[in-house]
Amino acid sequence: MVFLYCEVVRWVDDEPQPGLVEVRFTDAHHQQWAFIDKWPVFSAGDDLAPEARYPIAVGILCDILTTGNTAVTSDTVKISVTPWGLESREGCTEFEVRADQLTTS
């Protein structure tokens, strides 16, 4: 399993249960992307709550689509965030990120 490093930047709302958070990351082109979804999509722990101190580092489960030889450098990876059914607020599901933004843990 591969995860994209991101940050939860704020608690959005208590409804629908169990609550919504906003998560952001910056891609290999320096564009910032945001997701809003239920907090368990981003964390298995109890660290995300309305009263938590944000930002909090989390990971988004992703699929690797291509590696190297991309438009930026050989250190970039094209990913999809569809394993959990996510899409950015702009409706995007595929992103080009730096390889060091990914982890397997």
Backbone as JSON Lines, residues from 0, in Angstrom:
{"i":0,"aa":"M","n":[0.84,-1.17,0.0],"ca":[0.0,0.0,0.0],"c":[0.89,1.24,0.0]}
{"i":1,"aa":"V","n":[0.49,2.22,-0.79],"ca":[1.25,3.46,-0.91],"c":[0.37,4.62,-0.46]}
{"i":2,"aa":"F","n":[0.96,5.54,0.3],"ca":[0.24,6.69,0.81],"c":[0.93,7.97,0.39]}
{"i":3,"aa":"L","n":[0.14,9.0,0.13],"ca":[0.62,10.33,-0.18],"c":[0.61,11.15,1.1]}
{"i":4,"aa":"Y","n":[1.78,11.72,1.47],"ca":[1.84,12.6,2.63],"c":[0.98,13.83,2.4]}
{"i":5,"aa":"C","n":[0.14,14.16,3.37],"ca":[-0.74,15.34,3.31],"c":[-0.87,15.91,4.71]}
{"i":6,"aa":"E","n":[-1.59,17.01,4.82],"ca":[-1.9,17.61,6.11],"c":[-3.39,17.9,6.22]}
{"i":7,"aa":"V","n":[-3.96,17.52,7.36],"ca":[-5.31,17.96,7.67],"c":[-5.16,19.39,8.19]}
{"i":8,"aa":"V","n":[-5.84,20.32,7.56],"ca":[-5.67,21.72,7.94],"c":[-6.81,22.26,8.8]}
{"i":9,"aa":"R","n":[-7.96,21.57,8.77],"ca":[-9.06,22.05,9.62],"c":[-10.18,21.03,9.68]}
{"i":10,"aa":"W","n":[-10.95,21.14,10.76],"ca":[-12.2,20.4,10.92],"c":[-13.26,21.2,10.18]}
{"i":11,"aa":"V","n":[-14.0,20.57,9.27],"ca":[-14.98,21.29,8.45],"c":[-16.35,21.31,9.11]}
{"i":12,"aa":"D","n":[-16.83,20.13,9.55],"ca":[-18.19,20.06,10.1],"c":[-18.37,18.73,10.83]}
{"i":13,"aa":"D","n":[-19.29,18.72,11.78],"ca":[-19.61,17.48,12.5],"c":[-20.53,16.57,11.7]}
{"i":14,"aa":"E","n":[-21.23,17.12,10.74],"ca":[-22.17,16.35,9.91],"c":[-21.68,16.31,8.47]}
{"i":15,"aa":"P","n":[-21.79,15.21,7.77],"ca":[-22.33,13.95,8.28],"c":[-21.34,13.28,9.22]}
{"i":16,"aa":"Q","n":[-21.89,12.44,10.09],"ca":[-21.06,11.72,11.04],"c":[-20.11,10.79,10.3]}
{"i":17,"aa":"P","n":[-18.9,10.61,10.72],"ca":[-18.31,11.02,12.0],"c":[-17.64,12.39,11.97]}
{"i":18,"aa":"G","n":[-17.82,13.17,10.92],"ca":[-17.24,14.5,10.82],"c":[-16.37,14.63,9.59]}
{"i":19,"aa":"L","n":[-16.29,15.85,9.07],"ca":[-15.52,16.13,7.85],"c":[-14.28,16.96,8.17]}
{"i":20,"aa":"V","n":[-13.19,16.65,7.46],"ca":[-11.96,17.42,7.57],"c":[-11.5,17.86,6.19]}
{"i":21,"aa":"E","n":[-10.67,18.9,6.16],"ca":[-10.05,19.35,4.91],"c":[-8.58,18.95,4.93]}
{"i":22,"aa":"V","n":[-8.16,18.28,3.88],"ca":[-6.78,17.79,3.73],"c":[-6.17,18.46,2.51]}
{"i":23,"aa":"R","n":[-4.88,18.85,2.63],"ca":[-4.2,19.52,1.51],"c":[-2.83,18.92,1.26]}
{"i":24,"aa":"F","n":[-2.4,19.05,0.0],"ca":[-1.03,18.73,-0.37],"c":[-0.66,19.58,-1.57]}
{"i":25,"aa":"T","n":[0.64,19.69,-1.84],"ca":[1.15,20.42,-2.98],"c":[1.81,19.45,-3.93]}
{"i":26,"aa":"D","n":[1.45,19.5,-5.21],"ca":[1.97,18.54,-6.17],"c":[3.36,18.94,-6.69]}
{"i":27,"aa":"A","n":[3.89,18.18,-7.63],"ca":[5.23,18.41,-8.18],"c":[5.3,19.71,-8.98]}
{"i":28,"aa":"H","n":[4.16,20.27,-9.34],"ca":[4.1,21.52,-10.1],"c":[3.83,22.72,-9.19]}
{"i":29,"aa":"H","n":[3.9,22.49,-7.88],"ca":[3.69,23.52,-6.85],"c":[2.24,24.0,-6.78]}
{"i":30,"aa":"Q","n":[1.31,23.19,-7.25],"ca":[-0.1,23.51,-7.13],"c":[-0.65,22.84,-5.89]}
{"i":31,"aa":"Q","n":[-1.39,23.6,-5.09],"ca":[-1.99,23.04,-3.88],"c":[-3.36,22.46,-4.21]}
{"i":32,"aa":"W","n":[-3.63,21.28,-3.64],"ca":[-4.9,20.58,-3.84],"c":[-5.55,20.34,-2.49]}
{"i":33,"aa":"A","n":[-6.88,20.32,-2.47],"ca":[-7.62,20.1,-1.23],"c":[-8.67,19.03,-1.42]}
{"i":34,"aa":"F","n":[-8.91,18.28,-0.35],"ca":[-9.93,17.24,-0.29],"c":[-10.77,17.49,0.95]}
{"i":35,"aa":"I","n":[-12.05,17.25,0.88],"ca":[-12.9,17.27,2.07],"c":[-13.64,15.95,2.1]}
{"i":36,"aa":"D","n":[-13.46,15.24,3.22],"ca":[-14.12,13.94,3.37],"c":[-14.18,13.6,4.85]}
{"i":37,"aa":"K","n":[-14.83,12.47,5.15],"ca":[-14.93,12.01,6.54],"c":[-13.54,11.68,7.06]}
{"i":38,"aa":"W","n":[-13.27,12.06,8.31],"ca":[-11.92,11.93,8.85],"c":[-11.36,10.51,8.84]}
{"i":39,"aa":"P","n":[-12.16,9.43,9.01],"ca":[-11.55,8.09,8.99],"c":[-10.89,7.72,7.66]}
{"i":40,"aa":"V","n":[-11.25,8.41,6.57],"ca":[-10.6,8.16,5.28],"c":[-9.11,8.5,5.37]}
{"i":41,"aa":"F","n":[-8.77,9.46,6.24],"ca":[-7.4,9.95,6.33],"c":[-6.64,9.47,7.57]}
{"i":42,"aa":"S","n":[-7.34,8.93,8.56],"ca":[-6.67,8.57,9.81],"c":[-7.39,7.43,10.49]}
{"i":43,"aa":"A","n":[-6.61,6.5,11.03],"ca":[-7.19,5.38,11.79],"c":[-7.23,5.7,13.28]}
{"i":44,"aa":"G","n":[-6.58,6.79,13.68],"ca":[-6.49,7.14,15.1],"c":[-7.57,8.12,15.51]}
{"i":45,"aa":"D","n":[-7.49,8.51,16.77],"ca":[-8.45,9.46,17.32],"c":[-7.89,10.87,17.35]}
{"i":46,"aa":"D","n":[-6.83,11.13,16.57],"ca":[-6.17,12.42,16.62],"c":[-6.93,13.52,15.88]}
{"i":47,"aa":"L","n":[-7.91,13.17,15.06],"ca":[-8.68,14.16,14.32],"c":[-10.01,14.4,15.03]}
{"i":48,"aa":"A","n":[-10.2,15.62,15.48],"ca":[-11.4,16.01,16.2],"c":[-11.55,17.52,16.07]}
{"i":49,"aa":"P","n":[-12.74,18.04,16.35],"ca":[-12.92,19.49,16.22],"c":[-11.94,20.31,17.04]}
{"i":50,"aa":"E","n":[-11.56,19.81,18.21],"ca":[-10.68,20.57,19.1],"c":[-9.19,20.28,18.9]}
{"i":51,"aa":"A","n":[-8.84,19.46,17.91],"ca":[-7.43,19.11,17.66],"c":[-6.65,20.34,17.22]}
{"i":52,"aa":"R","n":[-5.33,20.27,17.39],"ca":[-4.45,21.36,16.95],"c":[-3.97,21.03,15.54]}
{"i":53,"aa":"Y","n":[-4.43,21.79,14.58],"ca":[-4.12,21.57,13.18],"c":[-2.98,22.47,12.75]}
{"i":54,"aa":"P","n":[-2.16,22.09,11.76],"ca":[-2.29,20.93,10.87],"c":[-1.8,19.64,11.52]}
{"i":55,"aa":"I","n":[-2.3,18.52,10.99],"ca":[-1.92,17.17,11.43],"c":[-1.54,16.37,10.19]}
{"i":56,"aa":"A","n":[-0.37,15.74,10.23],"ca":[0.11,14.94,9.1],"c":[-0.71,13.65,8.98]}
{"i":57,"aa":"V","n":[-1.1,13.33,7.74],"ca":[-1.84,12.11,7.44],"c":[-1.39,11.59,6.08]}
{"i":58,"aa":"G","n":[-1.91,10.46,5.7],"ca":[-1.62,9.91,4.38],"c":[-2.9,9.55,3.65]}
{"i":59,"aa":"I","n":[-2.87,9.73,2.33],"ca":[-4.0,9.33,1.48],"c":[-3.57,8.09,0.71]}
{"i":60,"aa":"L","n":[-4.35,7.02,0.81],"ca":[-4.08,5.81,0.05],"c":[-4.16,6.14,-1.44]}
{"i":61,"aa":"C","n":[-3.15,5.69,-2.19],"ca":[-3.14,5.99,-3.62],"c":[-2.58,4.83,-4.42]}
{"i":62,"aa":"D","n":[-2.84,4.87,-5.71],"ca":[-2.28,3.92,-6.66],"c":[-1.23,4.64,-7.49]}
{"i":63,"aa":"I","n":[-0.12,3.97,-7.76],"ca":[0.91,4.53,-8.63],"c":[0.55,4.19,-10.07]}
{"i":64,"aa":"L","n":[0.47,5.23,-10.9],"ca":[0.12,5.03,-12.31],"c":[1.37,4.96,-13.18]}
{"i":65,"aa":"T","n":[2.32,5.89,-12.97],"ca":[3.58,5.9,-13.72],"c":[4.68,6.45,-12.82]}
{"i":66,"aa":"T","n":[5.91,6.07,-13.14],"ca":[7.06,6.61,-12.41],"c":[8.12,7.07,-13.39]}
{"i":67,"aa":"G","n":[8.86,8.11,-13.01],"ca":[9.97,8.61,-13.82],"c":[9.55,9.07,-15.2]}
{"i":68,"aa":"N","n":[10.48,9.73,-15.88],"ca":[10.3,10.21,-17.25],"c":[8.98,10.97,-17.45]}
{"i":69,"aa":"T","n":[8.6,11.74,-16.46],"ca":[7.39,12.54,-16.57],"c":[7.76,13.97,-16.91]}
{"i":70,"aa":"A","n":[6.78,14.82,-16.96],"ca":[7.0,16.2,-17.4],"c":[7.92,16.99,-16.48]}
{"i":71,"aa":"V","n":[8.04,16.61,-15.22],"ca":[8.83,17.4,-14.28],"c":[10.26,16.87,-14.2]}
{"i":72,"aa":"T","n":[10.45,15.7,-13.6],"ca":[11.77,15.07,-13.51],"c":[11.56,13.58,-13.34]}
{"i":73,"aa":"S","n":[12.67,12.85,-13.29],"ca":[12.57,11.4,-13.07],"c":[12.22,11.09,-11.62]}
{"i":74,"aa":"D","n":[12.18,12.11,-10.75],"ca":[11.82,11.91,-9.36],"c":[10.33,12.15,-9.1]}
{"i":75,"aa":"T","n":[9.53,12.15,-10.15],"ca":[8.1,12.36,-9.98],"c":[7.33,11.08,-10.26]}
{"i":76,"aa":"V","n":[6.14,11.03,-9.7],"ca":[5.29,9.86,-9.82],"c":[3.87,10.34,-10.11]}
{"i":77,"aa":"K","n":[3.2,9.72,-11.05],"ca":[1.79,10.02,-11.3],"c":[0.96,9.05,-10.47]}
{"i":78,"aa":"I","n":[0.05,9.6,-9.67],"ca":[-0.76,8.78,-8.76],"c":[-2.24,9.02,-8.99]}
{"i":79,"aa":"S","n":[-3.03,8.1,-8.48],"ca":[-4.48,8.24,-8.44],"c":[-4.93,8.07,-6.99]}
{"i":80,"aa":"V","n":[-5.89,8.89,-6.57],"ca":[-6.41,8.78,-5.2],"c":[-7.78,8.1,-5.18]}
{"i":81,"aa":"T","n":[-8.06,7.31,-6.19],"ca":[-9.37,6.65,-6.28],"c":[-9.57,5.42,-5.39]}
{"i":82,"aa":"P","n":[-8.51,4.83,-4.77],"ca":[-8.79,3.65,-3.95],"c":[-9.86,3.88,-2.87]}
{"i":83,"aa":"W","n":[-9.95,5.09,-2.31],"ca":[-10.97,5.41,-1.31],"c":[-12.1,6.22,-1.93]}
{"i":84,"aa":"G","n":[-12.09,6.36,-3.25],"ca":[-13.15,7.12,-3.91],"c":[-12.98,8.62,-3.76]}
{"i":85,"aa":"L","n":[-11.77,9.08,-3.5],"ca":[-11.53,10.51,-3.31],"c":[-11.4,11.26,-4.62]}
{"i":86,"aa":"E","n":[-11.73,12.54,-4.56],"ca":[-11.39,13.46,-5.64],"c":[-11.19,14.82,-4.99]}
{"i":87,"aa":"S","n":[-10.34,15.63,-5.61],"ca":[-10.08,16.95,-5.06],"c":[-11.33,17.81,-5.15]}
{"i":88,"aa":"R","n":[-11.29,18.95,-4.49],"ca":[-12.43,19.87,-4.56],"c":[-12.69,20.32,-5.99]}
{"i":89,"aa":"E","n":[-11.64,20.26,-6.82],"ca":[-11.77,20.62,-8.23],"c":[-12.22,19.45,-9.09]}
{"i":90,"aa":"G","n":[-12.39,18.27,-8.5],"ca":[-12.85,17.1,-9.24],"c":[-11.74,16.23,-9.81]}
{"i":91,"aa":"C","n":[-10.49,16.49,-9.45],"ca":[-9.35,15.71,-9.98],"c":[-9.07,14.49,-9.12]}
{"i":92,"aa":"T","n":[-8.62,13.41,-9.77],"ca":[-8.26,12.18,-9.06],"c":[-6.83,11.74,-9.33]}
{"i":93,"aa":"E","n":[-6.18,12.33,-10.33],"ca":[-4.8,11.97,-10.68],"c":[-3.9,13.19,-10.54]}
{"i":94,"aa":"F","n":[-2.7,12.93,-9.98],"ca":[-1.77,14.01,-9.67],"c":[-0.35,13.57,-9.93]}
{"i":95,"aa":"E","n":[0.51,14.51,-10.27],"ca":[1.93,14.24,-10.39],"c":[2.6,14.8,-9.14]}
{"i":96,"aa":"V","n":[3.23,13.91,-8.37],"ca":[3.85,14.29,-7.11],"c":[5.32,13.91,-7.1]}
{"i":97,"aa":"R","n":[6.07,14.48,-6.17],"ca":[7.47,14.08,-5.99],"c":[7.5,12.71,-5.32]}
{"i":98,"aa":"A","n":[8.46,11.91,-5.68],"ca":[8.58,10.57,-5.11],"c":[8.72,10.61,-3.59]}
{"i":99,"aa":"D","n":[9.35,11.66,-3.05],"ca":[9.54,11.74,-1.61],"c":[8.27,12.12,-0.86]}
{"i":100,"aa":"Q","n":[7.16,12.36,-1.58],"ca":[5.87,12.61,-0.95],"c":[5.11,11.32,-0.7]}
{"i":101,"aa":"L","n":[5.67,10.18,-1.08],"ca":[5.0,8.9,-0.93],"c":[5.67,8.05,0.13]}
{"i":102,"aa":"T","n":[4.88,7.22,0.79],"ca":[5.39,6.31,1.8],"c":[4.62,5.01,1.74]}
{"i":103,"aa":"T","n":[5.19,3.97,2.28],"ca":[4.49,2.68,2.36],"c":[4.03,2.37,3.77]}
{"i":104,"aa":"S","n":[4.17,3.33,4.67],"ca":[3.74,3.1,6.06],"c":[2.85,4.2,6.56]}
